[in-house]
CSV table of C-alpha atoms in Angstrom, one decimal:
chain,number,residue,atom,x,y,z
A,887,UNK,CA,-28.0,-33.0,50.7
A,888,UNK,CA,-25.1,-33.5,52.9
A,889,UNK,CA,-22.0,-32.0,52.0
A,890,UNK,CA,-18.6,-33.6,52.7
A,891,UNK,CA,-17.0,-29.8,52.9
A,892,UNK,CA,-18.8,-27.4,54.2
A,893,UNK,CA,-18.2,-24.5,52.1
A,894,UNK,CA,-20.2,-21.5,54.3
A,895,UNK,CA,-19.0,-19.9,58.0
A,896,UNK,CA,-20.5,-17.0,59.0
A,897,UNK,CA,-22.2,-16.0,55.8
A,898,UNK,CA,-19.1,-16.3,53.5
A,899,UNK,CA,-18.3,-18.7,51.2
A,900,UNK,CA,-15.0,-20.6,50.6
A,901,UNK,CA,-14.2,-21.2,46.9
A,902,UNK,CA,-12.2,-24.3,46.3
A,903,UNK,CA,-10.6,-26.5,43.6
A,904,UNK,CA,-13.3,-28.6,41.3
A,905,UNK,CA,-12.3,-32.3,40.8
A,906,UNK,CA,-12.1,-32.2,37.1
A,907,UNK,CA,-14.6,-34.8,35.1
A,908,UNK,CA,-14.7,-37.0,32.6
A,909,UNK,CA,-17.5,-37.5,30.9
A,910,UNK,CA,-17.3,-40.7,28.7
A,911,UNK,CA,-19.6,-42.3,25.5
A,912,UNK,CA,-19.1,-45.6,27.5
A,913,UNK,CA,-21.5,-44.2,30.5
A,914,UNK,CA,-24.7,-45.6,31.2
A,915,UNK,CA,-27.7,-43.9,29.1
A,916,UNK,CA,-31.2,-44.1,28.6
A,917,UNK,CA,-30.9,-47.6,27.4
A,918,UNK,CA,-29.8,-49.1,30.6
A,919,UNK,CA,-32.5,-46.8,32.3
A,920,UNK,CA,-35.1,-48.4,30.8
A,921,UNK,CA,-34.1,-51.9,31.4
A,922,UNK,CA,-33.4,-51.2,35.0
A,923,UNK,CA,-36.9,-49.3,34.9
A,924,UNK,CA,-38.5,-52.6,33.1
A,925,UNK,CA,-37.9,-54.0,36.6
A,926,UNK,CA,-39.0,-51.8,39.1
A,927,UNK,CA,-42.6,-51.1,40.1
A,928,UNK,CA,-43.8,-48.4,43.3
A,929,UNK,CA,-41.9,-45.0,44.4
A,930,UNK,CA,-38.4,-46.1,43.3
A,931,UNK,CA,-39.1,-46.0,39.8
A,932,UNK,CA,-39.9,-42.8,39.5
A,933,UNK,CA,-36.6,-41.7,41.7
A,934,UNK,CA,-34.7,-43.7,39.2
A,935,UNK,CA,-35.9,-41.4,36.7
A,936,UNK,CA,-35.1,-38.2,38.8
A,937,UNK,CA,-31.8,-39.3,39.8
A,938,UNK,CA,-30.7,-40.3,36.6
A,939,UNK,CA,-31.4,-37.0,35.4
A,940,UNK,CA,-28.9,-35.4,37.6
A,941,UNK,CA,-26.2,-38.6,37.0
A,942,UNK,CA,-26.6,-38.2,33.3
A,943,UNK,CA,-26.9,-34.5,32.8
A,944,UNK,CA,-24.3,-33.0,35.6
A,945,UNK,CA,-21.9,-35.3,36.2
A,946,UNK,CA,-18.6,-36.7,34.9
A,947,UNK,CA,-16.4,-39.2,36.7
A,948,UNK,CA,-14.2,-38.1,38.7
A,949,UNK,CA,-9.9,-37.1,37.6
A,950,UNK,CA,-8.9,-38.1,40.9
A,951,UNK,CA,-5.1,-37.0,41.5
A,952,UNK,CA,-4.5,-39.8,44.3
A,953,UNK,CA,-6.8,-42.3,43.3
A,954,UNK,CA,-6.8,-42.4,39.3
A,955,UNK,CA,-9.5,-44.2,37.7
A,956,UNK,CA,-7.7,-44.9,34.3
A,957,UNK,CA,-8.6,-48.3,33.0
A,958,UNK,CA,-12.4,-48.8,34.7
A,959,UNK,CA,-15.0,-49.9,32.4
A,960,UNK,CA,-18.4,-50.1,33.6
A,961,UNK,CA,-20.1,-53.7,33.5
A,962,UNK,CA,-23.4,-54.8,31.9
A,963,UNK,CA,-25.7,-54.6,34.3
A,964,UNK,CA,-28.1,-57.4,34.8
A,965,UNK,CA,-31.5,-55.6,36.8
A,966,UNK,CA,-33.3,-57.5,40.0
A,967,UNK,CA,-37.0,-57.2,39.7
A,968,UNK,CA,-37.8,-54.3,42.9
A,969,UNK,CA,-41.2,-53.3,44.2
A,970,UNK,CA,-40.8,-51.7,47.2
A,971,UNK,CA,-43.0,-49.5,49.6
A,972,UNK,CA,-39.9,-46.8,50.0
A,973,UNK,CA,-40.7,-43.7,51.9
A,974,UNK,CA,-39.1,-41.5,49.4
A,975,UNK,CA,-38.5,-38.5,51.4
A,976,UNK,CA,-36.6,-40.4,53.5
A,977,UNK,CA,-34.2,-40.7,51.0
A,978,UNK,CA,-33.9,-37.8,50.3
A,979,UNK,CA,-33.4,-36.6,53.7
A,980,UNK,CA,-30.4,-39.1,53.6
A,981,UNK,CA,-28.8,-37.8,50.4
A,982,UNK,CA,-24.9,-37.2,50.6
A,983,UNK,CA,-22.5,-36.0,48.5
A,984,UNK,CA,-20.2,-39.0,49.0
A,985,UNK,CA,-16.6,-39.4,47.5
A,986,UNK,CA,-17.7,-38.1,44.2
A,987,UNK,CA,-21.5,-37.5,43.7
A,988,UNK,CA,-21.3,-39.1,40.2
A,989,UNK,CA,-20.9,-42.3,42.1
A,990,UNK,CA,-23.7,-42.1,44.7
A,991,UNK,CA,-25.8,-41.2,41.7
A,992,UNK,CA,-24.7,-44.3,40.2
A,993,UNK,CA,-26.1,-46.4,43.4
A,994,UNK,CA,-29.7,-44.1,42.6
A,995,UNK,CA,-30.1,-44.9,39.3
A,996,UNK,CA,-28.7,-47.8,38.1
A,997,UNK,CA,-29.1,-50.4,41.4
A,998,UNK,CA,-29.0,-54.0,40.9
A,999,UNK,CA,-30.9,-54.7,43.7
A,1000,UNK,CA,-32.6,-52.5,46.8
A,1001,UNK,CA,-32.4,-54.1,50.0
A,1002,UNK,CA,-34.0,-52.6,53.3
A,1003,UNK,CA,-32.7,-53.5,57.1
A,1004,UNK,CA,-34.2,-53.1,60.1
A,1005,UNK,CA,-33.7,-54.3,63.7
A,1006,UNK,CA,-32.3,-57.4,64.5
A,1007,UNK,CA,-29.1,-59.4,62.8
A,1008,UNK,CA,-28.8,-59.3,59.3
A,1009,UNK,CA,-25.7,-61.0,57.5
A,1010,UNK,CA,-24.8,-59.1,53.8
A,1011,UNK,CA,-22.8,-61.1,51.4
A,1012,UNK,CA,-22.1,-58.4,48.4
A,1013,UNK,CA,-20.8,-59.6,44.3
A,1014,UNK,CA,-20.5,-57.5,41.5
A,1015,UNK,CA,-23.0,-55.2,40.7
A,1016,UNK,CA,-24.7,-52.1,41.8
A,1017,UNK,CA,-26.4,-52.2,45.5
A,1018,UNK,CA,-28.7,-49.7,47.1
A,1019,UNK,CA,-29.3,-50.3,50.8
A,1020,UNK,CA,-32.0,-48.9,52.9
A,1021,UNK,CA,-31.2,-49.7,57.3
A,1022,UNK,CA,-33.4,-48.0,59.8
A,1023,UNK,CA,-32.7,-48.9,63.1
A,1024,UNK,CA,-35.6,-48.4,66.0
A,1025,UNK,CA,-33.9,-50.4,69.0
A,1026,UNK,CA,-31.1,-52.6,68.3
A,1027,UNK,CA,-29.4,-54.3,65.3
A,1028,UNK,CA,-26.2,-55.8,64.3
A,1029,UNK,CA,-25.0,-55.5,60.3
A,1030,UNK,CA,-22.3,-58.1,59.2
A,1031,UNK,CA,-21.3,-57.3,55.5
A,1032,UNK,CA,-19.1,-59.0,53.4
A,1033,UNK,CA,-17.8,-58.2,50.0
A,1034,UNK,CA,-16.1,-60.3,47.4
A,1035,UNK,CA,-15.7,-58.7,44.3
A,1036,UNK,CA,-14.1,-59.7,40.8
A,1037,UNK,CA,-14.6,-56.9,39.0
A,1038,UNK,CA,-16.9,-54.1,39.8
A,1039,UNK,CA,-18.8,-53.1,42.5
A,1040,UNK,CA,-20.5,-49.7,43.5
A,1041,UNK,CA,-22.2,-49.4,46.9
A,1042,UNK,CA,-24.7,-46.7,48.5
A,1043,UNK,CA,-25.4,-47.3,51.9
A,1044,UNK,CA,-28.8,-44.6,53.8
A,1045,UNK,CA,-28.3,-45.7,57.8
A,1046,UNK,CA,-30.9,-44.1,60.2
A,1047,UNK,CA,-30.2,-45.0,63.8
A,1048,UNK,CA,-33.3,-43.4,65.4
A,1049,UNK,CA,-33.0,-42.2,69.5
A,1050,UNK,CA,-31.3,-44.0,72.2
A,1051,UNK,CA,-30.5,-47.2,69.3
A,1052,UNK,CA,-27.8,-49.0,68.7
A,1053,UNK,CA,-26.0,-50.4,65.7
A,1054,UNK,CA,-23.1,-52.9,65.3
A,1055,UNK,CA,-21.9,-52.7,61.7
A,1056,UNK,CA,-19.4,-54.8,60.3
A,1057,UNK,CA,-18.1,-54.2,57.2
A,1058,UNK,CA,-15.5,-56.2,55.0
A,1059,UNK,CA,-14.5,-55.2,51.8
A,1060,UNK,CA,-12.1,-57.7,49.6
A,1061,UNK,CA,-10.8,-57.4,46.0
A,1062,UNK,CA,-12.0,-56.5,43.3
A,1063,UNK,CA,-11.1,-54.2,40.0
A,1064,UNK,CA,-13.0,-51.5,40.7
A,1065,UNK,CA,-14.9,-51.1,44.2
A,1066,UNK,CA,-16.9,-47.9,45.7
A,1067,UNK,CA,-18.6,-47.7,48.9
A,1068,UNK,CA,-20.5,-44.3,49.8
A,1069,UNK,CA,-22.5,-45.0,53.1
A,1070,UNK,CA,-24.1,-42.2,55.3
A,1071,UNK,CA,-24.7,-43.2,59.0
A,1072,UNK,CA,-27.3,-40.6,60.6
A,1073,UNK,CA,-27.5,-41.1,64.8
A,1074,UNK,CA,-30.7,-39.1,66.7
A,1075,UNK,CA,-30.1,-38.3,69.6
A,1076,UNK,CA,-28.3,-40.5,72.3
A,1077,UNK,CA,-27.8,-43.5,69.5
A,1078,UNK,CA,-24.8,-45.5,69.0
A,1079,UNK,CA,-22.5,-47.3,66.5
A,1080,UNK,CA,-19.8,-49.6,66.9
A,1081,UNK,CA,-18.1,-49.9,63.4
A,1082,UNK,CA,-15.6,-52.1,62.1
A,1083,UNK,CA,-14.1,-51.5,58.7
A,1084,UNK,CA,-11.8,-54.3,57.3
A,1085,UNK,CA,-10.8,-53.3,53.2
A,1086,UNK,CA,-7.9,-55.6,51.9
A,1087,UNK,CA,-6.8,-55.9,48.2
A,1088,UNK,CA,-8.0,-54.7,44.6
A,1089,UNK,CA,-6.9,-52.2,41.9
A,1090,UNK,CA,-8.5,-49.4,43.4
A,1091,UNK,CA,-10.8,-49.5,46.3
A,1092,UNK,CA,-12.8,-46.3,47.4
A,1093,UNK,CA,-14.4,-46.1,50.7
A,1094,UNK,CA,-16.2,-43.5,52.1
A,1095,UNK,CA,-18.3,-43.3,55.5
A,1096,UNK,CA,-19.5,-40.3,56.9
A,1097,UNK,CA,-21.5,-40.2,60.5
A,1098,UNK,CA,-23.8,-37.4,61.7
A,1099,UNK,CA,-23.7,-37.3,65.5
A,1100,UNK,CA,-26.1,-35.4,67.3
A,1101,UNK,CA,-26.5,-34.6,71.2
A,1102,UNK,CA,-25.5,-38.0,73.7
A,1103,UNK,CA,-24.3,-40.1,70.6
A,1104,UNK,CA,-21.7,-42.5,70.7
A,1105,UNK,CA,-19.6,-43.4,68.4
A,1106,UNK,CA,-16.6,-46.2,68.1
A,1107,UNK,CA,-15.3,-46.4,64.4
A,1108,UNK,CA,-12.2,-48.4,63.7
A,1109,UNK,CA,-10.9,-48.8,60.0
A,1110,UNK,CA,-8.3,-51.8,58.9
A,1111,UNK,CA,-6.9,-52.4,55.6
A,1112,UNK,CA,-4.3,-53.9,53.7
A,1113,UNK,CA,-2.9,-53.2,50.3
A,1114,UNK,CA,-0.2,-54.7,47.8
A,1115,UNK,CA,0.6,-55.0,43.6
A,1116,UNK,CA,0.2,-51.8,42.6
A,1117,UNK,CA,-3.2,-51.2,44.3
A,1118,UNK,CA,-4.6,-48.1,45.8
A,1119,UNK,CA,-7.4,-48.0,48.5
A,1120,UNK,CA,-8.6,-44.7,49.1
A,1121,UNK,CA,-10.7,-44.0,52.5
A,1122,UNK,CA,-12.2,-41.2,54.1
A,1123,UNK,CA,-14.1,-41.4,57.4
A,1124,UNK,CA,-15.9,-37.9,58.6
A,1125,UNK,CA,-17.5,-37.9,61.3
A,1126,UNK,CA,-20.0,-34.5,61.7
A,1127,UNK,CA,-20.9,-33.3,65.1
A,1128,UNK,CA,-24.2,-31.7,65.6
A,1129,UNK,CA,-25.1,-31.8,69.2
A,1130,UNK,CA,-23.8,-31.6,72.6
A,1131,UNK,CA,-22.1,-34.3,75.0
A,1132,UNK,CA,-21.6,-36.5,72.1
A,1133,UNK,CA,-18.8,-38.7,72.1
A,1134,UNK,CA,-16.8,-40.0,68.7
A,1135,UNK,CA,-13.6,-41.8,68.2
A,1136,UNK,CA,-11.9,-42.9,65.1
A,1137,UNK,CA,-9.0,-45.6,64.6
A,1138,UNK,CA,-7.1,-46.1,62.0
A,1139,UNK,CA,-4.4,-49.3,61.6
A,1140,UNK,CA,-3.6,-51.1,58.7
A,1141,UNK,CA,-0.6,-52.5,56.3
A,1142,UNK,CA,0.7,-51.5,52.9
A,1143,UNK,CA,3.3,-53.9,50.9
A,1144,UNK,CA,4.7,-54.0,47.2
A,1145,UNK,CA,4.1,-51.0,45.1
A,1146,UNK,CA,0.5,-50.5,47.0
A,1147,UNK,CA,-0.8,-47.0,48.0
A,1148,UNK,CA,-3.3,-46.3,50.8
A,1149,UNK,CA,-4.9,-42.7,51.7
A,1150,UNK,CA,-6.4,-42.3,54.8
A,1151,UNK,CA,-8.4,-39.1,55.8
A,1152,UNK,CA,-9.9,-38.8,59.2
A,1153,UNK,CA,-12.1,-35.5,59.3
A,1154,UNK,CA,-13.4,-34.6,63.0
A,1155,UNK,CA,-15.9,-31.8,61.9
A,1156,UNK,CA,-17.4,-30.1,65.0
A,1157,UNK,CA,-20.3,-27.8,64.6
A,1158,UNK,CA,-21.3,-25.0,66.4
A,1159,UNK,CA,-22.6,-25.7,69.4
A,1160,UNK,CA,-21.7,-29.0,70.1
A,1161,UNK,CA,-20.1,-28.5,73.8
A,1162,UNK,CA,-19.0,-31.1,75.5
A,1163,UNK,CA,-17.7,-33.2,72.9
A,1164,UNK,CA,-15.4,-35.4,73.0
A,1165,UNK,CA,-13.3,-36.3,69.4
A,1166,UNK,CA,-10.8,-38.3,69.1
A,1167,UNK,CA,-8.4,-39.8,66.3
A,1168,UNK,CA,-5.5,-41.6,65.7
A,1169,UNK,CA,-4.1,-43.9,63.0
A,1170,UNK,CA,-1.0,-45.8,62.4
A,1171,UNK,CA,0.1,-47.8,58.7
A,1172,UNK,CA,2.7,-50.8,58.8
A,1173,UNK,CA,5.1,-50.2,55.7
A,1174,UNK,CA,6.6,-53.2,54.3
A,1175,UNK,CA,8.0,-52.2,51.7
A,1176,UNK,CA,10.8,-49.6,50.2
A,1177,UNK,CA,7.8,-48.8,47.1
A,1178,UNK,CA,4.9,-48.9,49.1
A,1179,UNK,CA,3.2,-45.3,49.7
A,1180,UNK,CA,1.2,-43.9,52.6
A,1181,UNK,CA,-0.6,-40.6,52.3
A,1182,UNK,CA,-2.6,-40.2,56.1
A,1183,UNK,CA,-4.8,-36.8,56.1
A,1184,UNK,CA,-6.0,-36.1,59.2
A,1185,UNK,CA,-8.2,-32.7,59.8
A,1186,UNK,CA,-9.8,-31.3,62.7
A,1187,UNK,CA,-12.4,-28.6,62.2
A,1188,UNK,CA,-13.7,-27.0,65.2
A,1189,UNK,CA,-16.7,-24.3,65.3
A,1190,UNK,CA,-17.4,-24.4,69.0
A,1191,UNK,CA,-15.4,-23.9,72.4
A,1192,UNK,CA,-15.3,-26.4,75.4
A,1193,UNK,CA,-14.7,-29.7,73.6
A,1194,UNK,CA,-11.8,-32.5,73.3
A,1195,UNK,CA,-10.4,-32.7,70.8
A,1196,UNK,CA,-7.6,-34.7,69.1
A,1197,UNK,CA,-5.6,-36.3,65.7
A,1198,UNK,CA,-2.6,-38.2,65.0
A,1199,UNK,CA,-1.7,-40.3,62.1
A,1200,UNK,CA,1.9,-41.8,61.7
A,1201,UNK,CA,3.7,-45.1,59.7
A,1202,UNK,CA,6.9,-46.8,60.4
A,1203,UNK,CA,8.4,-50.0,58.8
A,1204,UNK,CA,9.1,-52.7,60.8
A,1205,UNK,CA,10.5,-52.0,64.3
A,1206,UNK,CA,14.0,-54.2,63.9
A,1207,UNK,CA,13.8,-54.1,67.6
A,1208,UNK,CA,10.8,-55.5,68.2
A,1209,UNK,CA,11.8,-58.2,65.6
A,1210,UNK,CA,14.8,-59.0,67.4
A,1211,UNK,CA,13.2,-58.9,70.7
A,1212,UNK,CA,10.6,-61.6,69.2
A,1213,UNK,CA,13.6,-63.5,67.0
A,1214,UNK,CA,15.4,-63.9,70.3
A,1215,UNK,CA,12.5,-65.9,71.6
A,1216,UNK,CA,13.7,-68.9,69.3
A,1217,UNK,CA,10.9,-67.9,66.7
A,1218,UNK,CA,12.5,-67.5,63.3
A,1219,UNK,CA,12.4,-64.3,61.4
A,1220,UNK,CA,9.4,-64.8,58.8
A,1221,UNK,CA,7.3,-66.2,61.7
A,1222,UNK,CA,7.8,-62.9,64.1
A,1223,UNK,CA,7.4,-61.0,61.0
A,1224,UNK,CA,3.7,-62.8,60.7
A,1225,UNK,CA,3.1,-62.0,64.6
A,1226,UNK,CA,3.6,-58.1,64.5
A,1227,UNK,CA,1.3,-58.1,61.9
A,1228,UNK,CA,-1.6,-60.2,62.9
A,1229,UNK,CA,-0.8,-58.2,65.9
A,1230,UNK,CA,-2.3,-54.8,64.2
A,1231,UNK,CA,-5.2,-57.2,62.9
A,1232,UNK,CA,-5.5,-59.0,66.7
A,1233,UNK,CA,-8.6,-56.5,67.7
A,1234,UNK,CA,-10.6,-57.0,64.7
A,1235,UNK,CA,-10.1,-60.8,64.7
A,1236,UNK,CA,-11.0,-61.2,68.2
A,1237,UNK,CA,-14.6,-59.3,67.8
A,1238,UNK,CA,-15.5,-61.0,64.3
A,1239,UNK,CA,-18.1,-64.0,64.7
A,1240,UNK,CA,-17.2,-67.1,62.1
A,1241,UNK,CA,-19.7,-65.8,59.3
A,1242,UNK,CA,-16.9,-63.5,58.1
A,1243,UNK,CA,-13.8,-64.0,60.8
A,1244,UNK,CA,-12.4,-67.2,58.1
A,1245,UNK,CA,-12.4,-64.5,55.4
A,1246,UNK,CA,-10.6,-62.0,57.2
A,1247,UNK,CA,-7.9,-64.1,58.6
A,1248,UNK,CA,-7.1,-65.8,55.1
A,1249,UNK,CA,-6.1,-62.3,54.0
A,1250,UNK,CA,-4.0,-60.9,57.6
A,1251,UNK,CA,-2.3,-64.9,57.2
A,1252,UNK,CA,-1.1,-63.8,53.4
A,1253,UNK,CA,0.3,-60.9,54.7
A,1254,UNK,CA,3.5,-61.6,55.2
């Protein structure tokens, strides 16, 4: 299973802090097994069964200190029927640890639905629910996601870009109560991604993406997001390097407003030897407001010698001498206010296609 920390170098172990649990009589049980079993014929079944053993038996949810989880009450689940040919070892090989285990456990046991990509352009419109995603990419394929959620939503996401393929993944995540994305992105040798990550509203929102690179893989990761009320999104993006001459970059930009809170963490993790790497971060959060937090965590872990490497992370409020600068133009103050920010937002919109560029825009034009 992959591991978001790494805990061995060199034959020793690190010990570190535990998250503490909470284990609660409202989880799911055995009932909801069987119903979700009742509706699922092949190989997955008996992984439900396997997985649930280790979500039921091990694991709590998570005490998170940033991102507190008071309040969430887990939804009845209503089961779509599955019979899949899965190749089950895949899966396994894709396991991940994810922002808290409990929750890609959750995805395992408990999907709503299992849906499986391959090449070519595939357009994703998430609800409420559970979802289990399969994508295996042989040449070439584009992923546009969309998410609108009222309430609850828990997402587990297996990529597999095999050699010299490329992905294009869009992914935009609005609203909702209670939202949890865990995906694990693996590229083979001399694959590439393009990502685009847009996450804008809800109570608490949880995102979590971690990429394996390995030798000549590419990859372009840019994260956007908005928060406001008294939300709190809550992303980490880790990308692993495994191989030599791979290349990986990782932008960050987004807005906070009101009492909102958004953590960022940015984890370049290169491995031993990777030479010739290049890694790269940098992220910047728009403050609007006197109450609004920012908490931006970069890291940079290097095993091996001979590689570029960098991280930045910084926030500001609004730059009065930009505004002036704008203001002076004849545009009134609430308008240039509206044009720095759909500046930060300018990239994304400009590479979106009209399946899910209308949604994005309605939120970056509420902004302000």
């Amino acid at each position: 299973m992959e591991k978001t920390l790494v805990l061995e170098h060199d034959g020793e172990k690190a010990v570190v802090w535990e998250t503490p649990q909470i284990f609660s009589e409202n989880d799911y049980g055995y009932d909801v097994l069987e119903k979700a079993l009742e509706k699922t014929e092949g190989p997955l079944k008996e992984w439900r069964r396997k997985k649930f053993l280790e979500y039921y038996k091990e694991w709590g949810f998570p005490k998170w200190k940033r991102c507190s989880l008071d309040g969430m009450v887990l939804p009845e689940l209503s089961f779509n029927h599955v019979d899949l040919d899965v190749d089950i070892s895949l899966l396994e090989k894709l396991d991940f640890e994810g922002s808290h285990r409990k929750f890609v456990l959750l995805g395992d046991a408990f999907f709503t639905d299992f849906k499986i990509y391959g090449d070519g352009k595939h357009l994703i419109r998430s609800e409420d629910g559970v979802e289990n995603v399969l994508v295996i990419v042989e040449k070439e394929a584009e992923i546009h996601r969309i998410s609108k959620v009222r309430r609850f939503r828990n997402t587990v996401m297996r990529i597999l870009v095999k050699r010299n393929a490329t992905l294009k993944f869009i992914n935009v995540d609005l609203s909702g109560d209670f939202t949890f994305d865990n995906a694990f992105i693996v590229l083979e040798e001399g694959a590439k991604l393009s990502m685009r990550d847009f996450r804008a509203f809800g109570h608490r929102k949880v995102g979590y993406v971690l990429v394996k690179k390995s030798k000549l893989s590419e990859t372009d990761m840019r994260s956007y997001f908005y928060q406001n009320g008294t939300g709190i999104t809550d992303l980490l993006y880790l990308m692993r390097f495994e191989g030599e001459e791979a290349k990986g970059r990782l932008k960050g930009n987004g807005v906070v407003d009101g009492f909102g809170k958004i953590v960022f963490r940015g984890i370049l993790d290169v491995k031993r030897g990777s030479k010739n790497i290049v890694a790269e971060e940098a992220e910047h959060t728009l403050i609007l407001s006197p109450e609004a937090r920012m908490e931006a965590i970069p890291s940079l872990w290097v095993d091996e010698n001979e590689v570029t490497a960098s991280h930045s992370a910084s926030s500001s409020s609004l730059d009065e001498n930009q505004l002036f600068y704008i203001m002076s133009r004849g545009i009134d103050e609430a308008e240039a206010k509206k044009l720095i920010v759909r500046g930060i937002f300018s990239d994304l919109l400009d590479e979106l296609e009209e399946s899910v560029k209308g949604d994005v825009e309605d939120v970056v034009n509420q902004i302000v």
